[in-house]
Short mmCIF file of C-alpha atoms (C1' of nucleotides) in Angstrom, two decimals:
data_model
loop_
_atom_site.label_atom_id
_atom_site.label_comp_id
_atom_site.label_asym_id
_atom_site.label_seq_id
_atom_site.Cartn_x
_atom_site.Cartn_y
_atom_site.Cartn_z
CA UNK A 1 -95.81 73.69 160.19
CA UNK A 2 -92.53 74.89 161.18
CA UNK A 3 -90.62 72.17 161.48
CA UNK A 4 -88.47 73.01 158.01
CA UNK A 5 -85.03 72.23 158.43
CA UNK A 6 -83.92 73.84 154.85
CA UNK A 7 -81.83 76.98 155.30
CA UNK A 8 -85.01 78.98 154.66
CA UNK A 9 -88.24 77.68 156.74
CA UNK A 10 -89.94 79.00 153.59
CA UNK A 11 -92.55 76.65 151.55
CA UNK A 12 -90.22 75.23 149.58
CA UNK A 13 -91.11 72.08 147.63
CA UNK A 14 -88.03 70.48 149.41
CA UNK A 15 -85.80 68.29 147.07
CA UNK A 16 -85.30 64.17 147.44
CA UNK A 17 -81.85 64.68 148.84
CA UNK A 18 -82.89 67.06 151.50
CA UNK A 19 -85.68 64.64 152.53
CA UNK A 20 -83.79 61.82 152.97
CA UNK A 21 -80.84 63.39 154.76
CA UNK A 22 -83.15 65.01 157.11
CA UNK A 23 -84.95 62.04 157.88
CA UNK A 24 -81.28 60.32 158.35
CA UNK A 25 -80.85 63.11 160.89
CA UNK A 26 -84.15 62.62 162.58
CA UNK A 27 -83.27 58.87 162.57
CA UNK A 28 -80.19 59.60 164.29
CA UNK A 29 -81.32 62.77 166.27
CA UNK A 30 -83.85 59.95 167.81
CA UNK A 31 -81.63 57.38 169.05
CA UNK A 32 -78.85 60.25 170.49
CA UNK A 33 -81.48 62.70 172.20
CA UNK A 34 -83.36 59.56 173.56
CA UNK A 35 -80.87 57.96 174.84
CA UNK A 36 -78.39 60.98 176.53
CA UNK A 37 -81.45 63.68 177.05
CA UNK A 38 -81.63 66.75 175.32
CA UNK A 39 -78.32 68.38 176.77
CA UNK A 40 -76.26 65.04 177.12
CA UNK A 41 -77.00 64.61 173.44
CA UNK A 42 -73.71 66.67 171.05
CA UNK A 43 -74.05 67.40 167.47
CA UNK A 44 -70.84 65.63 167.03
CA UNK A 45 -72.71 62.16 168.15
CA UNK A 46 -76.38 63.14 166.17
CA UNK A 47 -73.84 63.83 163.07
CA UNK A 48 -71.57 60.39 163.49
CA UNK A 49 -74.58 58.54 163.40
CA UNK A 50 -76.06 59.97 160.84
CA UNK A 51 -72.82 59.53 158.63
CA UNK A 52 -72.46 62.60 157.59
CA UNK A 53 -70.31 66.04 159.47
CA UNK A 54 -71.23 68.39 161.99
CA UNK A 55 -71.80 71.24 159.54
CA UNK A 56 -73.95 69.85 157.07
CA UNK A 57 -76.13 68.68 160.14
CA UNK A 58 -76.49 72.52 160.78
CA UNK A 59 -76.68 72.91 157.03
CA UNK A 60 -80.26 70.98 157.52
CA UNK A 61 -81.53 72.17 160.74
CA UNK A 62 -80.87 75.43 162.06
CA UNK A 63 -79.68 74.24 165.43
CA UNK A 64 -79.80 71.60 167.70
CA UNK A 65 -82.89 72.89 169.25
CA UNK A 66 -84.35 72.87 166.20
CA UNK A 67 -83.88 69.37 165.77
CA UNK A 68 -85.31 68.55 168.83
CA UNK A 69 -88.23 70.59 168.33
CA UNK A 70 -88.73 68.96 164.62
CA UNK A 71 -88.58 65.61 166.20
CA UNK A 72 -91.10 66.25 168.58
CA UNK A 73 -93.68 67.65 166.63
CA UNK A 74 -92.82 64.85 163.90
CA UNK A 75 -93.43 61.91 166.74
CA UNK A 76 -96.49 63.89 168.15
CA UNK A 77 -99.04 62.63 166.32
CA UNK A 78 -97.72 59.00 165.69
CA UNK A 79 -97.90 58.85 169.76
CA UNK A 80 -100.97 60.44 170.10
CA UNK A 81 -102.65 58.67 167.38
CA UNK A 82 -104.12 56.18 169.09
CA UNK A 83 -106.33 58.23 171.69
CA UNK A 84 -107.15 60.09 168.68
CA UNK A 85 -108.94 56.90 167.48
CA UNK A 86 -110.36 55.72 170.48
CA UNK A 87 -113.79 56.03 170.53
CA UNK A 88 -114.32 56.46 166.89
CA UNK A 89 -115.44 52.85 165.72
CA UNK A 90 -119.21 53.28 165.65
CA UNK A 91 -120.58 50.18 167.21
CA UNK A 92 -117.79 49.37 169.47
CA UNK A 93 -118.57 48.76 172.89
CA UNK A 94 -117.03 51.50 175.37
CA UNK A 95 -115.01 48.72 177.22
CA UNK A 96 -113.87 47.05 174.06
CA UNK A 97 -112.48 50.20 173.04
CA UNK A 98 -110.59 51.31 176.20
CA UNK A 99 -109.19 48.24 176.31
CA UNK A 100 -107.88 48.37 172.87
CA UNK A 101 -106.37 51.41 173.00
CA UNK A 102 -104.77 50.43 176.48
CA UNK A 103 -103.17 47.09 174.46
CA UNK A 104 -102.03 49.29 171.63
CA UNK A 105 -100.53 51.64 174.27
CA UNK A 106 -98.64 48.64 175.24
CA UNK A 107 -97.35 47.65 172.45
CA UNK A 108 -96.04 50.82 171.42
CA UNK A 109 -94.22 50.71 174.72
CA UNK A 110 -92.39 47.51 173.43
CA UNK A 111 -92.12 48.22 169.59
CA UNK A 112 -91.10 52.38 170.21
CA UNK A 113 -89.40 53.12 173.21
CA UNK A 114 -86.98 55.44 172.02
CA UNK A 115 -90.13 57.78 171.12
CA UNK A 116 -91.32 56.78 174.63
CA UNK A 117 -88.29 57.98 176.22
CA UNK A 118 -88.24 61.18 174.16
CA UNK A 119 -91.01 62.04 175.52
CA UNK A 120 -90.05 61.04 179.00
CA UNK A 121 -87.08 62.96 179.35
CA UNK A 122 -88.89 66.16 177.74
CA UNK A 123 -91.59 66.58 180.41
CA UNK A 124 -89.38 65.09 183.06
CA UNK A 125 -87.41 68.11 182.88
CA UNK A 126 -90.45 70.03 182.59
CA UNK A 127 -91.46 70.64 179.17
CA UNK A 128 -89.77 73.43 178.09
CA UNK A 129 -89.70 72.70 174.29
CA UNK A 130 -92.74 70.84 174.42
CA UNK A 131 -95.36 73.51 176.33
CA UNK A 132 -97.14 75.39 173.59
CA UNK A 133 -97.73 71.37 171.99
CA UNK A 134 -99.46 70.14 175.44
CA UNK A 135 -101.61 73.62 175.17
CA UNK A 136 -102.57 73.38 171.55
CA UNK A 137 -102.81 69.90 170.54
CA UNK A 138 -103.03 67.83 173.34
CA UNK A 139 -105.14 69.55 176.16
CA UNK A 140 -107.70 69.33 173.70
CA UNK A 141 -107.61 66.06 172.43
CA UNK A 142 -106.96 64.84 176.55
CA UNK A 143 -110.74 66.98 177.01
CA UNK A 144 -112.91 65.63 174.51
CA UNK A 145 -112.06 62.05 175.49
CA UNK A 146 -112.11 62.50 179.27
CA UNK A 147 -115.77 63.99 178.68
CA UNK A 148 -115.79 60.99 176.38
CA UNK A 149 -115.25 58.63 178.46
CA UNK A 150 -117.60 60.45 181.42
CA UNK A 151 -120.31 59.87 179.24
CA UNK A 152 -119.43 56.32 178.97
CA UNK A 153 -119.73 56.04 183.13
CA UNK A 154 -122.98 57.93 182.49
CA UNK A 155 -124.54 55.84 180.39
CA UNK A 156 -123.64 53.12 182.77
CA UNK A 157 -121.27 51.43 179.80
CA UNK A 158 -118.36 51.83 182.06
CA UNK A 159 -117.90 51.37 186.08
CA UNK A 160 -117.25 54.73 187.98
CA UNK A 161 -113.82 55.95 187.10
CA UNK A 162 -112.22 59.49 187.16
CA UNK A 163 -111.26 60.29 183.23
CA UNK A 164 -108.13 61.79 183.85
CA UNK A 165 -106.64 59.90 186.48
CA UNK A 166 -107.86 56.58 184.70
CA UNK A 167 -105.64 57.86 181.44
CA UNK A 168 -102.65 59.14 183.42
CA UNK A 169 -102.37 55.46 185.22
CA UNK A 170 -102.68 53.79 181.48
CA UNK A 171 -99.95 56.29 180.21
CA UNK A 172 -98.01 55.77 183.42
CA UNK A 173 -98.20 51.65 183.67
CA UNK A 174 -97.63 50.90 179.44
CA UNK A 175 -94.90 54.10 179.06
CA UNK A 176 -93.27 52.24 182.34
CA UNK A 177 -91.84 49.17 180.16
CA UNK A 178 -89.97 51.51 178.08
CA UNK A 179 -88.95 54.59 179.67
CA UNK A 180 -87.60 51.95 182.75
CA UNK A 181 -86.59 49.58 180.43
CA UNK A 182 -83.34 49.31 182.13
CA UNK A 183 -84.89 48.96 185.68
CA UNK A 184 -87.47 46.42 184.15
CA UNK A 185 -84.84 44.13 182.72
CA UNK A 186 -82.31 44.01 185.52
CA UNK A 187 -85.33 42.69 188.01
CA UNK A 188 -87.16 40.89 185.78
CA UNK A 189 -86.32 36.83 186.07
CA UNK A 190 -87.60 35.46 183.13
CA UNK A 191 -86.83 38.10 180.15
CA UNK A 192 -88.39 35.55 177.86
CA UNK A 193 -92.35 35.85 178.64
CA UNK A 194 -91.95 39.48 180.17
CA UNK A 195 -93.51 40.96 177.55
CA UNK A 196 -96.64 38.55 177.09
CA UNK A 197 -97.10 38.83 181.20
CA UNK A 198 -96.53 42.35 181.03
CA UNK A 199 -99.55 42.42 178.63
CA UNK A 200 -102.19 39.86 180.61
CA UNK A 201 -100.89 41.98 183.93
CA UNK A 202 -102.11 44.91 182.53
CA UNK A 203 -105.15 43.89 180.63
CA UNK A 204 -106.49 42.80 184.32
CA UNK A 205 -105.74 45.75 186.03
CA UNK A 206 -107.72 48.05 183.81
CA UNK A 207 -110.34 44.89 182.97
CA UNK A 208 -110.96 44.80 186.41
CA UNK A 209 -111.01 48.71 187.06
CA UNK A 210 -113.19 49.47 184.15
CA UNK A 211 -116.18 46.40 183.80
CA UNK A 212 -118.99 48.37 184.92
CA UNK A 213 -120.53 46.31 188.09
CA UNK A 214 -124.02 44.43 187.39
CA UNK A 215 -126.73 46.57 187.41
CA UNK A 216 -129.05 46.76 189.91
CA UNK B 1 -70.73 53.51 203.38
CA UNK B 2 -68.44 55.56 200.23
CA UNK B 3 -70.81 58.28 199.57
CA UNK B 4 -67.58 60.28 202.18
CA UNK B 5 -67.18 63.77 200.36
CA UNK B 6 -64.30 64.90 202.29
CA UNK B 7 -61.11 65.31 200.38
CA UNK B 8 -59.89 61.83 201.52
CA UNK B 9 -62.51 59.26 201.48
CA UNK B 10 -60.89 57.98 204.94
CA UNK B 11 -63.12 57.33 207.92
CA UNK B 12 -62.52 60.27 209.96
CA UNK B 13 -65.44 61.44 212.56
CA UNK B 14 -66.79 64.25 210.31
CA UNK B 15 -67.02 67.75 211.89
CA UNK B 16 -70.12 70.24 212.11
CA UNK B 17 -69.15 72.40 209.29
CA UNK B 18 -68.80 69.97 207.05
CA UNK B 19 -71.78 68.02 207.69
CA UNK B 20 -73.61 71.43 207.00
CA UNK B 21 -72.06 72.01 203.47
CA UNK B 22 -72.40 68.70 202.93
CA UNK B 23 -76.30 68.60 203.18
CA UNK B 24 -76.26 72.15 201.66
CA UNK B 25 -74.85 70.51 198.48
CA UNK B 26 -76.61 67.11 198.54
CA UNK B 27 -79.57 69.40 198.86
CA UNK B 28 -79.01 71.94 195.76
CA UNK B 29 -77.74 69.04 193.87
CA UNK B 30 -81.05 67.38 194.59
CA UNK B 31 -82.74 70.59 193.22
CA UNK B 32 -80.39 71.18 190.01
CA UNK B 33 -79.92 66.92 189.07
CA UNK B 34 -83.57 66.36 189.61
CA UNK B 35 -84.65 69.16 186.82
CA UNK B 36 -82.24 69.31 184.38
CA UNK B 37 -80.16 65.28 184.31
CA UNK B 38 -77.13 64.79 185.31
CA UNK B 39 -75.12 66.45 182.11
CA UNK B 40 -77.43 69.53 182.14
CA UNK B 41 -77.00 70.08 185.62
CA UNK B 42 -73.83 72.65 186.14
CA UNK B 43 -71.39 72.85 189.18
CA UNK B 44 -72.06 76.26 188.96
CA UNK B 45 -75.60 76.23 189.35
CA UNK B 46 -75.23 73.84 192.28
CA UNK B 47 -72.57 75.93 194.06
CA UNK B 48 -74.64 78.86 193.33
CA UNK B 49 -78.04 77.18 194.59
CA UNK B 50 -75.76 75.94 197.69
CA UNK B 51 -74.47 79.69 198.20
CA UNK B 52 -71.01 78.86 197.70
CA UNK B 53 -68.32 78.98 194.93
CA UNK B 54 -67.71 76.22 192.84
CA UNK B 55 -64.21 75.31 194.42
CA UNK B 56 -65.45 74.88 197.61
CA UNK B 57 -67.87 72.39 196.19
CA UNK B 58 -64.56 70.59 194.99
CA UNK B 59 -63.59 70.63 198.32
CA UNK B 60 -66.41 68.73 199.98
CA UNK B 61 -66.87 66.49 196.91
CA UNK B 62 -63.93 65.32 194.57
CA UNK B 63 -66.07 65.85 191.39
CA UNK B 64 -69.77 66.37 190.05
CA UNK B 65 -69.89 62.88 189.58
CA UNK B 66 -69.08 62.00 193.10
CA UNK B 67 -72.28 64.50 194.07
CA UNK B 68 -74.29 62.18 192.11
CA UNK B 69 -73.62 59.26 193.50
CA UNK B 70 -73.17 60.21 197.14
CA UNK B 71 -77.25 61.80 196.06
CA UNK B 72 -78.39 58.61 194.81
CA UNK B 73 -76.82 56.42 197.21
CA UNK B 74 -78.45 58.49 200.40
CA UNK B 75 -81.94 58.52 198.61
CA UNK B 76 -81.88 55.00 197.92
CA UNK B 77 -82.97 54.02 201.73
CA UNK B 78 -85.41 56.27 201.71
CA UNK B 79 -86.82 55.46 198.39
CA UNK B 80 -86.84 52.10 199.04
CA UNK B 81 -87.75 52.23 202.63
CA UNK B 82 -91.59 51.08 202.30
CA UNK B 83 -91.30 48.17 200.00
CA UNK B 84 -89.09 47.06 202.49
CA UNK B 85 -91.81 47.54 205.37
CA UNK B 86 -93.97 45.56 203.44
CA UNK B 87 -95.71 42.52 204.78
CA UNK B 88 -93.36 43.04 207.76
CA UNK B 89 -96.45 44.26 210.71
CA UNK B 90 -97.45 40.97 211.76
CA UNK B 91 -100.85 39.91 211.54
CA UNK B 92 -101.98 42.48 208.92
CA UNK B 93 -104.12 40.84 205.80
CA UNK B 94 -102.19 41.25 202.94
CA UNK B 95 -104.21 42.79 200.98
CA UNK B 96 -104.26 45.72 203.83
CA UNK B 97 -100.46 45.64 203.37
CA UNK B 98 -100.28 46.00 199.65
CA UNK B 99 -103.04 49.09 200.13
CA UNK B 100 -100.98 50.85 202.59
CA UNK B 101 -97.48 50.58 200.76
CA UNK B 102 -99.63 51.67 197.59
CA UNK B 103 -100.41 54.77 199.42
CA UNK B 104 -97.26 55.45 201.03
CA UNK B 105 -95.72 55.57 197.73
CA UNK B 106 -98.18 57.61 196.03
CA UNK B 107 -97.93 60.35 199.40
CA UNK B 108 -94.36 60.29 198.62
CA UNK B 109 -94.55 61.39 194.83
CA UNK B 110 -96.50 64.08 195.79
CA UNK B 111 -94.33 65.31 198.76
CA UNK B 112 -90.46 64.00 197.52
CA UNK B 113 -90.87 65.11 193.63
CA UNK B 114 -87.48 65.85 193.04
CA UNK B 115 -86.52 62.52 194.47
CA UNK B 116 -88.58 60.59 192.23
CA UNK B 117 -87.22 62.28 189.46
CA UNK B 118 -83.83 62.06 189.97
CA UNK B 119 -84.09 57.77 189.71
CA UNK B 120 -86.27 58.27 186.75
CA UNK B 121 -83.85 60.89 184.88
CA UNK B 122 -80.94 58.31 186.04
CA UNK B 123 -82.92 55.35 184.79
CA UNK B 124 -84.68 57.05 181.67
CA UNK B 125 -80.40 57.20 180.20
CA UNK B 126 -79.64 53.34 181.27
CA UNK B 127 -78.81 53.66 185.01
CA UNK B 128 -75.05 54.20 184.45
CA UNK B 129 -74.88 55.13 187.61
CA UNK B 130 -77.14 52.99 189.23
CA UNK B 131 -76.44 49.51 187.75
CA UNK B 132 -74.20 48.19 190.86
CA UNK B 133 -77.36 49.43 193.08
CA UNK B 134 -79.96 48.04 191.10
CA UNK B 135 -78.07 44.23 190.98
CA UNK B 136 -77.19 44.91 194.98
CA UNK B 137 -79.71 46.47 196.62
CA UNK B 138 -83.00 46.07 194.29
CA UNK B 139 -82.97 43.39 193.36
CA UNK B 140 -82.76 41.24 196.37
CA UNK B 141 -85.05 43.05 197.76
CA UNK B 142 -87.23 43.34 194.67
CA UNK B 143 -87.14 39.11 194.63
CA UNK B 144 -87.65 38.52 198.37
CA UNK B 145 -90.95 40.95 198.03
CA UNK B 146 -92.40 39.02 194.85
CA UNK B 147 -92.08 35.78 197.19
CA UNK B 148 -94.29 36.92 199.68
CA UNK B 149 -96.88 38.33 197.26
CA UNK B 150 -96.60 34.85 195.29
CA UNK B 151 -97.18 32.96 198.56
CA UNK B 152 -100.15 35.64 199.42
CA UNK B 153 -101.48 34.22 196.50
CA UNK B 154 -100.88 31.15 196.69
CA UNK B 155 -102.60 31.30 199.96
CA UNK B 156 -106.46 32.21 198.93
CA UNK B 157 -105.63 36.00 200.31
CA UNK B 158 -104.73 37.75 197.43
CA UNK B 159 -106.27 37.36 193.80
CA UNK B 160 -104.22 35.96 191.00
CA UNK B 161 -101.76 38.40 190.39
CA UNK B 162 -97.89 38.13 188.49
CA UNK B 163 -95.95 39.85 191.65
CA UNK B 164 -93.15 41.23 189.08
CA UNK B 165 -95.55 42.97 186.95
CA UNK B 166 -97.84 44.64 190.23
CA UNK B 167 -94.83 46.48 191.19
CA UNK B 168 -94.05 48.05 188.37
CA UNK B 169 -97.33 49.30 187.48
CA UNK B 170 -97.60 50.21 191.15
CA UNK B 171 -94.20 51.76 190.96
CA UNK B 172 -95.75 53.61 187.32
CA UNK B 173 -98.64 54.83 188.63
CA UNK B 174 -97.17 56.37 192.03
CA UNK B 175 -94.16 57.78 190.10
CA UNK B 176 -96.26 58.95 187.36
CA UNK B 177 -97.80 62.08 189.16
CA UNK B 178 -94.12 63.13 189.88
CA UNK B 179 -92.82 62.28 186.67
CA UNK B 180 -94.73 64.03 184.63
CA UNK B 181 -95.88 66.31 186.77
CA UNK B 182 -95.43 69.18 184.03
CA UNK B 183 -97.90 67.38 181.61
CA UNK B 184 -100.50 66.37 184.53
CA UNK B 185 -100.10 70.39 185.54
CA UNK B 186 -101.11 71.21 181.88
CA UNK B 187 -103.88 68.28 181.39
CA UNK B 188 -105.71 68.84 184.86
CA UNK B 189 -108.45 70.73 185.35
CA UNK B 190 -109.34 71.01 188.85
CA UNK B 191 -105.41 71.14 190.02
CA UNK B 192 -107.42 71.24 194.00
CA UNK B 193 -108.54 68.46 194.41
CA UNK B 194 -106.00 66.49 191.98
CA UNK B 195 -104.28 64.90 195.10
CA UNK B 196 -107.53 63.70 196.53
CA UNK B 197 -108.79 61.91 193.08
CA UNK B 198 -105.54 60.76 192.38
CA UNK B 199 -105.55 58.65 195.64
CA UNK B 200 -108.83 57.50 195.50
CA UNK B 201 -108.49 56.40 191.98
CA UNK B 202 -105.63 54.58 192.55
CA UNK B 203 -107.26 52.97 195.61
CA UNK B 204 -109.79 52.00 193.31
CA UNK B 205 -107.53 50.79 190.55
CA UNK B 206 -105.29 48.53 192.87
CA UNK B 207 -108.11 47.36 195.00
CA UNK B 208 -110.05 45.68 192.12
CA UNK B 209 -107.03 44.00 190.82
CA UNK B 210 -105.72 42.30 194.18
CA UNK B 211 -109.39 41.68 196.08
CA UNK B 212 -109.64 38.29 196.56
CA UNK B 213 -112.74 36.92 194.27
CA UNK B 214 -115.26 34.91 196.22
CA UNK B 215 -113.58 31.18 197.27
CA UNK B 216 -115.86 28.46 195.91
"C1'" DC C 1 -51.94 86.28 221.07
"C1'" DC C 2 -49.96 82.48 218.55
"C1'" DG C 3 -49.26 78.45 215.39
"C1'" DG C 4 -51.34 75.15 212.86
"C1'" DT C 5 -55.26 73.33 210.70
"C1'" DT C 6 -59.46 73.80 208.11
"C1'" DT C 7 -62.17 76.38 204.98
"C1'" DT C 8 -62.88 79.75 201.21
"C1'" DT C 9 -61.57 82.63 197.47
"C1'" DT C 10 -59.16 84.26 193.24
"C1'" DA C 11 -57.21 83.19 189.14
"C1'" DC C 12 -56.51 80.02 185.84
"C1'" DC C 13 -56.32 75.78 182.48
"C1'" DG C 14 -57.56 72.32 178.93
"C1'" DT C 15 -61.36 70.34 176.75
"C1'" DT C 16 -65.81 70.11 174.83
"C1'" DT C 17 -69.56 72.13 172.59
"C1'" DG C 18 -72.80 74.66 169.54
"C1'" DG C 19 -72.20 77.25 165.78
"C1'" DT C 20 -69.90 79.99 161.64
"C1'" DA C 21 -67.01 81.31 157.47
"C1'" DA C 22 -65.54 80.18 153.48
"C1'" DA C 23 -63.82 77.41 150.13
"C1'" DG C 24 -64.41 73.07 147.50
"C1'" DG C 25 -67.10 69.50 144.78
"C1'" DG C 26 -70.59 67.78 141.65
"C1'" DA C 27 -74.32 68.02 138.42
"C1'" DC C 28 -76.38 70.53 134.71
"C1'" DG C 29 -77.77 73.90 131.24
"C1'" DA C 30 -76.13 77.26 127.88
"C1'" DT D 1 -65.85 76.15 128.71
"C1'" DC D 2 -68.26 78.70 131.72
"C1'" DG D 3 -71.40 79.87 135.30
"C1'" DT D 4 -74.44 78.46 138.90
"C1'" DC D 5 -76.99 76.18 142.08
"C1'" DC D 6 -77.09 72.80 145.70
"C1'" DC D 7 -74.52 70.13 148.76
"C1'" DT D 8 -70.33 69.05 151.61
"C1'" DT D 9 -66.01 69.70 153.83
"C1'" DT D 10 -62.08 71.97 156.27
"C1'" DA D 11 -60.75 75.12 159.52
"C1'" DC D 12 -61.99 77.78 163.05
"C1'" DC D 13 -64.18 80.47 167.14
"C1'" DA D 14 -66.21 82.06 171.51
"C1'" DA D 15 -68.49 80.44 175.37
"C1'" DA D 16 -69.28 77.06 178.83
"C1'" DC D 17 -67.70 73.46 181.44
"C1'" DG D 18 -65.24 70.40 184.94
"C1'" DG D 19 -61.46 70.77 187.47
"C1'" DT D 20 -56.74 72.63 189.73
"C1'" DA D 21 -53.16 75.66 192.14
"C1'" DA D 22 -52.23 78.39 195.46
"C1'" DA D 23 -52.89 82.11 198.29
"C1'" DA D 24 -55.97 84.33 201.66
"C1'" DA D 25 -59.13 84.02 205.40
"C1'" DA D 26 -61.35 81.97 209.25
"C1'" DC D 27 -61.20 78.94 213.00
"C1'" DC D 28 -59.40 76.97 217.29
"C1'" DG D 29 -56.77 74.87 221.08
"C1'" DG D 30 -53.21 76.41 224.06
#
DNA sequence: CCGGTTTTTTACCGTTTGGTAAAGGGACGA
DNA sequence: TCGTCCCTTTACCAAACGGTAAAAAACCGG
């Protein structure tokens, strides 16, 4: 909503130029921020990479806060998209579901780890640009599918598991491959499968968390 | 053995007052490098945290840089101390082993925060600091430790399991809760007894994977 | 109390950084 | 040809930052 980088942050129709050298910026604001964290990123580097100078970055976006800010709420929903769909396929059984969503997790990891390590580095140091987003968008969305998923256990479609721990542990172990990716690839011997292990390794640890025991 | 923050690295005994400042520092430059990253941490706001002026932090260490690395360098043994107790009480079942180093490292997210999130901050950017420890220290020990869980295997007395992959989602999970502790402060709900589910879910999650299934 | 060493402070420097002022360029209609 | 609107550049600034010089203060054995 007001993530406008134009001069104004009016309702402007915004022009084709504008879009596309804001999106340059965003492009480049992504690789700098994610890479250096928010205060080891400069303007100089966001504006070198997005081929254009200092000023007319600023000429876009108000600041480099605001940057940060725009990116953030831009990449929210892409990274929160899946959870948003999990649950929604009517038919689907409980188990298939989680464990789609924990596979999609995972490849996300892999395929966008400069949005994972956005991320990362944001609520590592706390959250402090990202607090009224976790309030407003995400604490609700993290609610209805924990009660979600406790309903799940309830009906017996699921084994007993705690809702909130069981999605901080599936944030924690698919996030891992990318915002470690540099610990992960100096220890790791053969760089060549990684990512196919990585993916059975974690499909049995939640398979094996989640099958709900036989009935008595 | 060069972590020295004297004005000479030379090997002289080290007197009282200078051990003091010494910790003083290490331990404000704990507080300041674990929350804001190495470039948004400030010699200023260590000296300041440390009750001292910024030259006489110069004087104990020969540059902000040097504070990092003498930090990371004494954490290291600490951080690294259980996985190196692993498998090492003889006669314990392995399984027992894995459990209890699970839990160690979980205790020690929750009580050494600022720890944990100083290696993540310095391995979330690449590890430019880090990289001769990782290829030193790590990873031998990191190799010698998926050996013995590949033989526990191996043996009947763990479940199939890919040794690289188990730490790191161990090392994910544990890590997580310190991590991110500003987003698990803003998703939890009963912030009580948070400590008390978190363990016994992760009991729960590990203890599935690695039980071994029935022998035939 | 003294002389020398260690520790701490004051004052300062050069660079980097986020941000601004203002002028220039290009496209377009009148 | 002129004006004008949007975009871009050049030149610049004040603050913050890591680090240094050198003098003052505190410490300590004799």
């Amino acid at each position: 909503m007001a993530e406008d980088g134009s001069p104004e942050g009016g309702t402007k129709p915004l022009s084709r130029i504008q879009a596309r050298n804001r999106r340059r910026i965003l492009e480049a604001a992504l690789d700098v921020f994610s890479q250096a964290g928010f205060r080891g990123a400069t303007l100089d580097q966001i504006a070198e990479r997005a081929g254009m100078s200092k000023p007319n970055v600023l000429y876009y976006f108000d600041s480099k806060d605001s940057i940060h800010v725009a990116l953030l709420n831009a990449l929210m929903s892409r990274w929160l998209a899946p959870l948003e769909r999990l649950g929604t396929r009517a038919g689907e059984p409980p188990l298939d579901a989680l464990m789609a969503y924990i596979r999609r997790k995972l490849e996300m990891s892999f395929e966008m780890p400069r949005e994972s390590r956005l991320f990362a580095g944001e609520v590592l140091q706390g959250a402090p640009r990202m607090a009224p987003h976790l309030d407003s968008t995400l604490k609700p969305l993290f609610d209805e599918k924990c009660a979600l998923i406790r309903r799940w256990v309830d009906e017996g479609q699921l084994a007993t598991v705690d809702p909130e721990h069981l999605l901080y542990s599936i944030w924690a172990v698919t996030q891992h491959y990318a915002d470690f990716e540099a610990q992960v690839g100096a220890l790791t011997a053969d760089q060549a499968t990684a990512r196919e292990r990585a993916a059975t390794h974690v499909d049995a640890l939640f398979f094996r968390l989640l099958a709900p025991r036989q009935k008595t």
